[in-house]
Amino acid sequence: MKLSSVATLFFAILNTIAFAQFSDPEEKIPTDQKYIYPINPGKPGSLAGSMGELRTTHFHSGIDIRTDNIIGLPVLASKGGYISRIGMSPAGFGNVIYITHPDGNITVYGHLYKFSGALADHVLREQYRRKSFDIDLFFRENQFPVHQGDTIALSGNTGSSGGPHLHFDIRDANNNALNPLKFSFSEIADTSPPVAEKIALRTLDINSRINGRYGRFEFYAYRTGNSYLIGAPILAHGNIGVELLAKDRFDPRSRFYGGVNYIDMKVGNALVFRQAIDKVDLTESRRILTLMDFKTMRNKGSRYYKLYVDDGNILDFYGASPSNGVIHIKDGNNLPVAIIMKDTYGNTSQVAFTLKPSPPAAEVLNLEVLKTPIQYDVDENTLIVSAAIGKDRSPVQATIYTRGVASMQDATYTNTNQQVFLIDLKRTLPDSVAVGGNSVHTNMKAMVPSISEYKYYSDNLDIDFPFNALYDTLYLGIEHRRVNDSIETFSIGDPAVP
C-alpha cells in the first residue's frame, strides 16, 4: 500500500488527539474487577443487537451498543488487561481491538473509527512496513497494557456495519462468546418481553399430517397482553415439529430487536423442548444453519427457530428436551401447546395453541389449484409430487422411474384440484415421476448424510463431501449437459439444503 503525503498528514493529525494513557506495564490488574460498560458508563444506554441473535450465516457474538449515529465517542477498556490483538479490514469488525484480562476472558471492540495514541502509531508503522491497509496483529502481554476505563479507541462505523455503533463481545478462554448482558450493566434496562409473529408446523415423516396435508404450514399469532394465540385448533397427526418466528424488543420505544435466547415448549404440563443460548462456540457458529429453518430463511428471509432438534444439529443449547422437541400425536384428546419465551432480564411471553388429533384421509378439502400441471419438492426425507386433476376429474396413478425401473403408485391424498404423491426417499431415489402425460425430473443420484464424510463417484464426475460439509441430509441431484464437444455443464445439489 502506498500512502500519500496527505494521508500521512491525516494520520498524524488523528494521532495527536488526546487519549487517556495506557496502564504502566508493572501495574497488577485485580482478577475480581467487575466489567464496566464501554460507552458512556453510568449513563443510560441502548442496544441495536444482542448476543445469540440469529444472523444469516452465524450467531451474533456480542451486543451492538448504539452511539446515536455519532462517530467518535470514547471507547473504554471494560476491564484491565492487555491488548492482545487488533485488526483492520473493510469487512467484518472493521477496526477491532481484543483485550485479554487476568480472569482469562477477552473483550472485543468492533467497528472502531480509530485506535488511541501509542497503539495507533504502532499500527500505522506496520501498515507502511507491510504495504497493506488490511492488517491483523498479535501482541505480547506487556506490550500494550491497559487499565479499566482507559480510552482505547473512538467508536465508528468501519467494516460490515450498517450504521455507527460499537460491537462488544465478552469471550472466555475457550473462544466461547458469553452474554454481556449477564454481567450486570446497569446502563441497560429492559422491561419488554419477547414478541411472537408466527409459528410454523412441519410434518417430520411421511405418515404425519397437518390439516390433512404433508409439509410445512405457517400460522399468524394474535396478541393478547403478553400472550399470543392461534385461534382455531390445528388438525394434526404423527410426528410434528414446531417453529417460531419471534424477536426480543429491547425497549418499548426502540425500533431495534434482538434474538430470543430462552425458549421452552410444553405439551400439556410436560416440557418437550428447551433452548438456552448462554454462550456460543465461535468455531461452531455456522451450525446456526441447523437451528433455523434454512429453506424458509433462504427463500423468504424469515429466521424461524426450530423448536425441535433436527438432523445434523449438535449444538449444546438443548439440555432438557426429552423428545428432542418432536410432538407425537395419535388418536385421543386435544393437546394444548405453550411456547414460553424469556429474555436475559426475565421478561416472559408465550404462544398458545391447540393440536387436535386427526388421522390421515384420502381426500383433503384445502388443496389449491396448481399453477403448473405438475411440480415437486423435497421435504425432510420425502419427495412430494403434486399433479393437477385432468378434465375428467378422475385421479390417475404416478409412474415412478428409478434407474430405468418403473413402478406405479396411487395418490396419497387428493381433491378436485390436485392429487399429491408422497414418495419415501429412504426407500427409493426416483430419477423422474410421470403423472397423466406430465413429468418431473429429479436427477437424484445419492443420499448424502449430514456431518459425515462422503464420496460420490460417476462416469462424468466425482464429488468429495468433507466431514461437516453438510448440516442436513442432501438428496443429491446432478444434471449433466454437453453444450458442444468442448463444453459440458453440471447442475449439482440443492441450494435449499445447508
mmCIF file with all atom_site columns, C-alpha atoms in Angstrom, residues 5-163:
data_model
loop_
_atom_site.group_PDB
_atom_site.id
_atom_site.type_symbol
_atom_site.label_atom_id
_atom_site.label_alt_id
_atom_site.label_comp_id
_atom_site.label_asym_id
_atom_site.label_entity_id
_atom_site.label_seq_id
_atom_site.pdbx_PDB_ins_code
_atom_site.Cartn_x
_atom_site.Cartn_y
_atom_site.Cartn_z
_atom_site.occupancy
_atom_site.B_iso_or_equiv
_atom_site.pdbx_formal_charge
_atom_site.auth_seq_id
_atom_site.auth_comp_id
_atom_site.auth_asym_id
_atom_site.auth_atom_id
_atom_site.pdbx_PDB_model_num
ATOM 1   C CA . SER A 1 5   ? 1.615   12.745  1.977  1.00 0.00 ? 5   SER A CA 1
ATOM 2   C CA . VAL A 1 6   ? -1.964  13.898  2.511  1.00 0.00 ? 6   VAL A CA 1
ATOM 3   C CA . ALA A 1 7   ? -2.869  10.552  4.040  1.00 0.00 ? 7   ALA A CA 1
ATOM 4   C CA . THR A 1 8   ? 0.281   10.675  6.192  1.00 0.00 ? 8   THR A CA 1
ATOM 5   C CA . LEU A 1 9   ? -0.659  14.126  7.476  1.00 0.00 ? 9   LEU A CA 1
ATOM 6   C CA . PHE A 1 10  ? -4.222  12.883  8.127  1.00 0.00 ? 10  PHE A CA 1
ATOM 7   C CA . PHE A 1 11  ? -2.928  10.013  10.257 1.00 0.00 ? 11  PHE A CA 1
ATOM 8   C CA . ALA A 1 12  ? -0.560  12.336  12.068 1.00 0.00 ? 12  ALA A CA 1
ATOM 9   C CA . ILE A 1 13  ? -3.374  14.745  12.946 1.00 0.00 ? 13  ILE A CA 1
ATOM 10  C CA . LEU A 1 14  ? -5.579  11.916  14.189 1.00 0.00 ? 14  LEU A CA 1
ATOM 11  C CA . ASN A 1 15  ? -2.851  10.537  16.385 1.00 0.00 ? 15  ASN A CA 1
ATOM 12  C CA . THR A 1 16  ? -2.290  13.876  18.137 1.00 0.00 ? 16  THR A CA 1
ATOM 13  C CA . ILE A 1 17  ? -5.827  13.834  19.570 1.00 0.00 ? 17  ILE A CA 1
ATOM 14  C CA . ALA A 1 18  ? -5.647  13.391  23.339 1.00 0.00 ? 18  ALA A CA 1
ATOM 15  C CA . PHE A 1 19  ? -6.408  9.996   24.851 1.00 0.00 ? 19  PHE A CA 1
ATOM 16  C CA . ALA A 1 20  ? -6.217  8.536   28.330 1.00 0.00 ? 20  ALA A CA 1
ATOM 17  C CA . GLN A 1 21  ? -2.835  6.848   28.787 1.00 0.00 ? 21  GLN A CA 1
ATOM 18  C CA . PHE A 1 22  ? -2.443  3.073   28.844 1.00 0.00 ? 22  PHE A CA 1
ATOM 19  C CA . SER A 1 23  ? -1.520  1.443   32.140 1.00 0.00 ? 23  SER A CA 1
ATOM 20  C CA . ASP A 1 24  ? 2.027   1.027   33.338 1.00 0.00 ? 24  ASP A CA 1
ATOM 21  C CA . PRO A 1 25  ? 3.252   -2.492  32.445 1.00 0.00 ? 25  PRO A CA 1
ATOM 22  C CA . GLU A 1 26  ? 4.163   -3.229  36.064 1.00 0.00 ? 26  GLU A CA 1
ATOM 23  C CA . GLU A 1 27  ? 0.673   -2.483  37.432 1.00 0.00 ? 27  GLU A CA 1
ATOM 24  C CA . LYS A 1 28  ? -1.235  -5.552  38.659 1.00 0.00 ? 28  LYS A CA 1
ATOM 25  C CA . ILE A 1 29  ? -4.823  -5.849  37.465 1.00 0.00 ? 29  ILE A CA 1
ATOM 26  C CA . PRO A 1 30  ? -7.206  -7.304  40.083 1.00 0.00 ? 30  PRO A CA 1
ATOM 27  C CA . THR A 1 31  ? -8.807  -10.526 38.845 1.00 0.00 ? 31  THR A CA 1
ATOM 28  C CA . ASP A 1 32  ? -12.091 -9.811  40.677 1.00 0.00 ? 32  ASP A CA 1
ATOM 29  C CA . GLN A 1 33  ? -12.580 -6.468  38.950 1.00 0.00 ? 33  GLN A CA 1
ATOM 30  C CA . LYS A 1 34  ? -16.097 -6.059  37.507 1.00 0.00 ? 34  LYS A CA 1
ATOM 31  C CA . TYR A 1 35  ? -16.601 -5.181  33.867 1.00 0.00 ? 35  TYR A CA 1
ATOM 32  C CA . ILE A 1 36  ? -17.751 -1.654  33.066 1.00 0.00 ? 36  ILE A CA 1
ATOM 33  C CA . TYR A 1 37  ? -19.932 -0.552  30.181 1.00 0.00 ? 37  TYR A CA 1
ATOM 34  C CA . PRO A 1 38  ? -17.525 0.536   27.385 1.00 0.00 ? 38  PRO A CA 1
ATOM 35  C CA . ILE A 1 39  ? -19.504 3.569   26.125 1.00 0.00 ? 39  ILE A CA 1
ATOM 36  C CA . ASN A 1 40  ? -20.533 6.383   28.496 1.00 0.00 ? 40  ASN A CA 1
ATOM 37  C CA . PRO A 1 41  ? -20.526 4.214   31.644 1.00 0.00 ? 41  PRO A CA 1
ATOM 38  C CA . GLY A 1 42  ? -23.031 5.325   34.262 1.00 0.00 ? 42  GLY A CA 1
ATOM 39  C CA . LYS A 1 43  ? -25.404 6.820   31.691 1.00 0.00 ? 43  LYS A CA 1
ATOM 40  C CA . PRO A 1 44  ? -28.470 5.053   30.218 1.00 0.00 ? 44  PRO A CA 1
ATOM 41  C CA . GLY A 1 45  ? -27.540 3.083   27.128 1.00 0.00 ? 45  GLY A CA 1
ATOM 42  C CA . SER A 1 46  ? -29.448 1.313   24.374 1.00 0.00 ? 46  SER A CA 1
ATOM 43  C CA . LEU A 1 47  ? -28.817 -1.627  22.080 1.00 0.00 ? 47  LEU A CA 1
ATOM 44  C CA . ALA A 1 48  ? -29.243 -2.494  18.426 1.00 0.00 ? 48  ALA A CA 1
ATOM 45  C CA . GLY A 1 49  ? -28.294 -6.184  18.670 1.00 0.00 ? 49  GLY A CA 1
ATOM 46  C CA . SER A 1 50  ? -27.911 -8.982  21.204 1.00 0.00 ? 50  SER A CA 1
ATOM 47  C CA . MET A 1 51  ? -25.647 -11.969 21.758 1.00 0.00 ? 51  MET A CA 1
ATOM 48  C CA . GLY A 1 52  ? -27.049 -15.158 20.216 1.00 0.00 ? 52  GLY A CA 1
ATOM 49  C CA . GLU A 1 53  ? -29.224 -13.232 17.765 1.00 0.00 ? 53  GLU A CA 1
ATOM 50  C CA . LEU A 1 54  ? -29.840 -15.109 14.511 1.00 0.00 ? 54  LEU A CA 1
ATOM 51  C CA . ARG A 1 55  ? -27.877 -13.799 11.558 1.00 0.00 ? 55  ARG A CA 1
ATOM 52  C CA . THR A 1 56  ? -27.890 -15.314 8.068  1.00 0.00 ? 56  THR A CA 1
ATOM 53  C CA . THR A 1 57  ? -24.772 -17.468 8.480  1.00 0.00 ? 57  THR A CA 1
ATOM 54  C CA . HIS A 1 58  ? -23.790 -17.130 12.146 1.00 0.00 ? 58  HIS A CA 1
ATOM 55  C CA . PHE A 1 59  ? -24.864 -16.296 15.665 1.00 0.00 ? 59  PHE A CA 1
ATOM 56  C CA . HIS A 1 60  ? -24.265 -12.690 16.704 1.00 0.00 ? 60  HIS A CA 1
ATOM 57  C CA . SER A 1 61  ? -21.370 -12.934 19.126 1.00 0.00 ? 61  SER A CA 1
ATOM 58  C CA . GLY A 1 62  ? -21.995 -9.889  21.322 1.00 0.00 ? 62  GLY A CA 1
ATOM 59  C CA . ILE A 1 63  ? -24.096 -6.786  21.810 1.00 0.00 ? 63  ILE A CA 1
ATOM 60  C CA . ASP A 1 64  ? -24.346 -3.810  19.467 1.00 0.00 ? 64  ASP A CA 1
ATOM 61  C CA . ILE A 1 65  ? -24.221 -0.622  21.533 1.00 0.00 ? 65  ILE A CA 1
ATOM 62  C CA . ARG A 1 66  ? -25.927 2.355   19.937 1.00 0.00 ? 66  ARG A CA 1
ATOM 63  C CA . THR A 1 67  ? -23.975 5.604   19.669 1.00 0.00 ? 67  THR A CA 1
ATOM 64  C CA . ASP A 1 68  ? -26.905 7.763   18.489 1.00 0.00 ? 68  ASP A CA 1
ATOM 65  C CA . ASN A 1 69  ? -25.494 7.816   14.956 1.00 0.00 ? 69  ASN A CA 1
ATOM 66  C CA . ILE A 1 70  ? -22.336 9.515   16.239 1.00 0.00 ? 70  ILE A CA 1
ATOM 67  C CA . ILE A 1 71  ? -18.790 8.595   15.203 1.00 0.00 ? 71  ILE A CA 1
ATOM 68  C CA . GLY A 1 72  ? -16.030 9.397   17.676 1.00 0.00 ? 72  GLY A CA 1
ATOM 69  C CA . LEU A 1 73  ? -17.336 8.525   21.153 1.00 0.00 ? 73  LEU A CA 1
ATOM 70  C CA . PRO A 1 74  ? -14.595 7.359   23.556 1.00 0.00 ? 74  PRO A CA 1
ATOM 71  C CA . VAL A 1 75  ? -14.445 3.568   23.842 1.00 0.00 ? 75  VAL A CA 1
ATOM 72  C CA . LEU A 1 76  ? -13.218 2.451   27.261 1.00 0.00 ? 76  LEU A CA 1
ATOM 73  C CA . ALA A 1 77  ? -11.477 -0.734  28.334 1.00 0.00 ? 77  ALA A CA 1
ATOM 74  C CA . SER A 1 78  ? -14.196 -2.659  30.139 1.00 0.00 ? 78  SER A CA 1
ATOM 75  C CA . LYS A 1 79  ? -11.635 -4.240  32.445 1.00 0.00 ? 79  LYS A CA 1
ATOM 76  C CA . GLY A 1 80  ? -7.900  -4.101  32.986 1.00 0.00 ? 80  GLY A CA 1
ATOM 77  C CA . GLY A 1 81  ? -5.587  -6.332  30.983 1.00 0.00 ? 81  GLY A CA 1
ATOM 78  C CA . TYR A 1 82  ? -3.558  -6.018  27.809 1.00 0.00 ? 82  TYR A CA 1
ATOM 79  C CA . ILE A 1 83  ? -4.315  -5.519  24.125 1.00 0.00 ? 83  ILE A CA 1
ATOM 80  C CA . SER A 1 84  ? -3.593  -8.927  22.644 1.00 0.00 ? 84  SER A CA 1
ATOM 81  C CA . ARG A 1 85  ? -4.776  -8.363  19.091 1.00 0.00 ? 85  ARG A CA 1
ATOM 82  C CA . ILE A 1 86  ? -6.024  -5.721  16.649 1.00 0.00 ? 86  ILE A CA 1
ATOM 83  C CA . GLY A 1 87  ? -7.410  -5.915  13.157 1.00 0.00 ? 87  GLY A CA 1
ATOM 84  C CA . MET A 1 88  ? -8.202  -3.511  10.331 1.00 0.00 ? 88  MET A CA 1
ATOM 85  C CA . SER A 1 89  ? -10.380 -4.642  7.448  1.00 0.00 ? 89  SER A CA 1
ATOM 86  C CA . PRO A 1 90  ? -13.089 -3.259  5.145  1.00 0.00 ? 90  PRO A CA 1
ATOM 87  C CA . ALA A 1 91  ? -15.302 -6.188  6.199  1.00 0.00 ? 91  ALA A CA 1
ATOM 88  C CA . GLY A 1 92  ? -16.254 -7.968  9.416  1.00 0.00 ? 92  GLY A CA 1
ATOM 89  C CA . PHE A 1 93  ? -15.489 -5.994  12.562 1.00 0.00 ? 93  PHE A CA 1
ATOM 90  C CA . GLY A 1 94  ? -13.518 -3.382  10.589 1.00 0.00 ? 94  GLY A CA 1
ATOM 91  C CA . ASN A 1 95  ? -11.130 -1.737  13.037 1.00 0.00 ? 95  ASN A CA 1
ATOM 92  C CA . VAL A 1 96  ? -11.193 -4.006  16.089 1.00 0.00 ? 96  VAL A CA 1
ATOM 93  C CA . ILE A 1 97  ? -9.378  -4.386  19.417 1.00 0.00 ? 97  ILE A CA 1
ATOM 94  C CA . TYR A 1 98  ? -9.089  -7.526  21.566 1.00 0.00 ? 98  TYR A CA 1
ATOM 95  C CA . ILE A 1 99  ? -8.181  -7.158  25.254 1.00 0.00 ? 99  ILE A CA 1
ATOM 96  C CA . THR A 1 100 ? -7.138  -10.199 27.307 1.00 0.00 ? 100 THR A CA 1
ATOM 97  C CA . HIS A 1 101 ? -7.971  -9.992  31.020 1.00 0.00 ? 101 HIS A CA 1
ATOM 98  C CA . PRO A 1 102 ? -6.492  -11.711 34.102 1.00 0.00 ? 102 PRO A CA 1
ATOM 99  C CA . ASP A 1 103 ? -9.643  -13.839 34.519 1.00 0.00 ? 103 ASP A CA 1
ATOM 100 C CA . GLY A 1 104 ? -8.917  -15.421 31.118 1.00 0.00 ? 104 GLY A CA 1
ATOM 101 C CA . ASN A 1 105 ? -11.742 -13.648 29.318 1.00 0.00 ? 105 ASN A CA 1
ATOM 102 C CA . ILE A 1 106 ? -11.294 -11.498 26.234 1.00 0.00 ? 106 ILE A CA 1
ATOM 103 C CA . THR A 1 107 ? -13.298 -8.383  25.392 1.00 0.00 ? 107 THR A CA 1
ATOM 104 C CA . VAL A 1 108 ? -13.723 -7.364  21.758 1.00 0.00 ? 108 VAL A CA 1
ATOM 105 C CA . TYR A 1 109 ? -14.470 -3.839  20.494 1.00 0.00 ? 109 TYR A CA 1
ATOM 106 C CA . GLY A 1 110 ? -15.523 -3.671  16.836 1.00 0.00 ? 110 GLY A CA 1
ATOM 107 C CA . HIS A 1 111 ? -16.330 -1.152  14.056 1.00 0.00 ? 111 HIS A CA 1
ATOM 108 C CA . LEU A 1 112 ? -13.976 1.429   15.614 1.00 0.00 ? 112 LEU A CA 1
ATOM 109 C CA . TYR A 1 113 ? -13.169 4.746   13.972 1.00 0.00 ? 113 TYR A CA 1
ATOM 110 C CA . LYS A 1 114 ? -9.538  4.763   15.123 1.00 0.00 ? 114 LYS A CA 1
ATOM 111 C CA . PHE A 1 115 ? -7.212  3.460   17.788 1.00 0.00 ? 115 PHE A CA 1
ATOM 112 C CA . SER A 1 116 ? -5.585  5.509   20.560 1.00 0.00 ? 116 SER A CA 1
ATOM 113 C CA . GLY A 1 117 ? -2.105  7.098   20.540 1.00 0.00 ? 117 GLY A CA 1
ATOM 114 C CA . ALA A 1 118 ? 0.686   4.543   21.025 1.00 0.00 ? 118 ALA A CA 1
ATOM 115 C CA . LEU A 1 119 ? -1.315  1.719   19.508 1.00 0.00 ? 119 LEU A CA 1
ATOM 116 C CA . ALA A 1 120 ? -2.321  3.854   16.505 1.00 0.00 ? 120 ALA A CA 1
ATOM 117 C CA . ASP A 1 121 ? 1.331   4.811   15.916 1.00 0.00 ? 121 ASP A CA 1
ATOM 118 C CA . HIS A 1 122 ? 2.420   1.176   16.008 1.00 0.00 ? 122 HIS A CA 1
ATOM 119 C CA . VAL A 1 123 ? -0.342  0.054   13.638 1.00 0.00 ? 123 VAL A CA 1
ATOM 120 C CA . LEU A 1 124 ? 0.466   2.824   11.146 1.00 0.00 ? 124 LEU A CA 1
ATOM 121 C CA . ARG A 1 125 ? 4.138   1.804   11.091 1.00 0.00 ? 125 ARG A CA 1
ATOM 122 C CA . GLU A 1 126 ? 3.139   -1.811  10.459 1.00 0.00 ? 126 GLU A CA 1
ATOM 123 C CA . GLN A 1 127 ? 0.839   -0.774  7.618  1.00 0.00 ? 127 GLN A CA 1
ATOM 124 C CA . TYR A 1 128 ? 3.700   1.078   5.923  1.00 0.00 ? 128 TYR A CA 1
ATOM 125 C CA . ARG A 1 129 ? 6.086   -1.800  6.520  1.00 0.00 ? 129 ARG A CA 1
ATOM 126 C CA . ARG A 1 130 ? 3.677   -4.373  5.118  1.00 0.00 ? 130 ARG A CA 1
ATOM 127 C CA . LYS A 1 131 ? 2.338   -2.037  2.409  1.00 0.00 ? 131 LYS A CA 1
ATOM 128 C CA . SER A 1 132 ? -1.205  -3.027  3.291  1.00 0.00 ? 132 SER A CA 1
ATOM 129 C CA . PHE A 1 133 ? -4.205  -1.338  4.886  1.00 0.00 ? 133 PHE A CA 1
ATOM 130 C CA . ASP A 1 134 ? -5.675  -4.687  5.943  1.00 0.00 ? 134 ASP A CA 1
ATOM 131 C CA . ILE A 1 135 ? -3.788  -5.891  8.980  1.00 0.00 ? 135 ILE A CA 1
ATOM 132 C CA . ASP A 1 136 ? -4.088  -8.432  11.802 1.00 0.00 ? 136 ASP A CA 1
ATOM 133 C CA . LEU A 1 137 ? -1.588  -8.054  14.644 1.00 0.00 ? 137 LEU A CA 1
ATOM 134 C CA . PHE A 1 138 ? -0.984  -10.003 17.866 1.00 0.00 ? 138 PHE A CA 1
ATOM 135 C CA . PHE A 1 139 ? 0.820   -8.527  20.886 1.00 0.00 ? 139 PHE A CA 1
ATOM 136 C CA . ARG A 1 140 ? 2.780   -9.706  23.903 1.00 0.00 ? 140 ARG A CA 1
ATOM 137 C CA . GLU A 1 141 ? 1.324   -9.312  27.383 1.00 0.00 ? 141 GLU A CA 1
ATOM 138 C CA . ASN A 1 142 ? 3.391   -6.261  28.379 1.00 0.00 ? 142 ASN A CA 1
ATOM 139 C CA . GLN A 1 143 ? 3.386   -4.536  25.002 1.00 0.00 ? 143 GLN A CA 1
ATOM 140 C CA . PHE A 1 144 ? 0.109   -2.601  25.325 1.00 0.00 ? 144 PHE A CA 1
ATOM 141 C CA . PRO A 1 145 ? -1.252  -2.968  28.886 1.00 0.00 ? 145 PRO A CA 1
ATOM 142 C CA . VAL A 1 146 ? -4.499  -1.174  29.702 1.00 0.00 ? 146 VAL A CA 1
ATOM 143 C CA . HIS A 1 147 ? -6.265  -0.128  32.851 1.00 0.00 ? 147 HIS A CA 1
ATOM 144 C CA . GLN A 1 148 ? -10.009 -0.315  33.329 1.00 0.00 ? 148 GLN A CA 1
ATOM 145 C CA . GLY A 1 149 ? -11.542 2.876   31.923 1.00 0.00 ? 149 GLY A CA 1
ATOM 146 C CA . ASP A 1 150 ? -8.640  3.703   29.593 1.00 0.00 ? 150 ASP A CA 1
ATOM 147 C CA . THR A 1 151 ? -9.790  5.196   26.288 1.00 0.00 ? 151 THR A CA 1
ATOM 148 C CA . ILE A 1 152 ? -8.553  2.631   23.794 1.00 0.00 ? 152 ILE A CA 1
ATOM 149 C CA . ALA A 1 153 ? -10.288 3.959   20.662 1.00 0.00 ? 153 ALA A CA 1
ATOM 150 C CA . LEU A 1 154 ? -13.077 6.086   19.254 1.00 0.00 ? 154 LEU A CA 1
ATOM 151 C CA . SER A 1 155 ? -16.336 4.483   18.126 1.00 0.00 ? 155 SER A CA 1
ATOM 152 C CA . GLY A 1 156 ? -17.022 4.276   14.421 1.00 0.00 ? 156 GLY A CA 1
ATOM 153 C CA . ASN A 1 157 ? -18.727 2.567   11.510 1.00 0.00 ? 157 ASN A CA 1
ATOM 154 C CA . THR A 1 158 ? -15.954 0.505   9.900  1.00 0.00 ? 158 THR A CA 1
ATOM 155 C CA . GLY A 1 159 ? -16.214 -2.989  8.462  1.00 0.00 ? 159 GLY A CA 1
ATOM 156 C CA . SER A 1 160 ? -19.560 -4.652  7.827  1.00 0.00 ? 160 SER A CA 1
ATOM 157 C CA . SER A 1 161 ? -21.581 -2.096  9.737  1.00 0.00 ? 161 SER A CA 1
ATOM 158 C CA . GLY A 1 162 ? -24.952 -0.646  8.819  1.00 0.00 ? 162 GLY A CA 1
ATOM 159 C CA . GLY A 1 163 ? -24.528 2.489   10.928 1.00 0.00 ? 163 GLY A CA 1
#
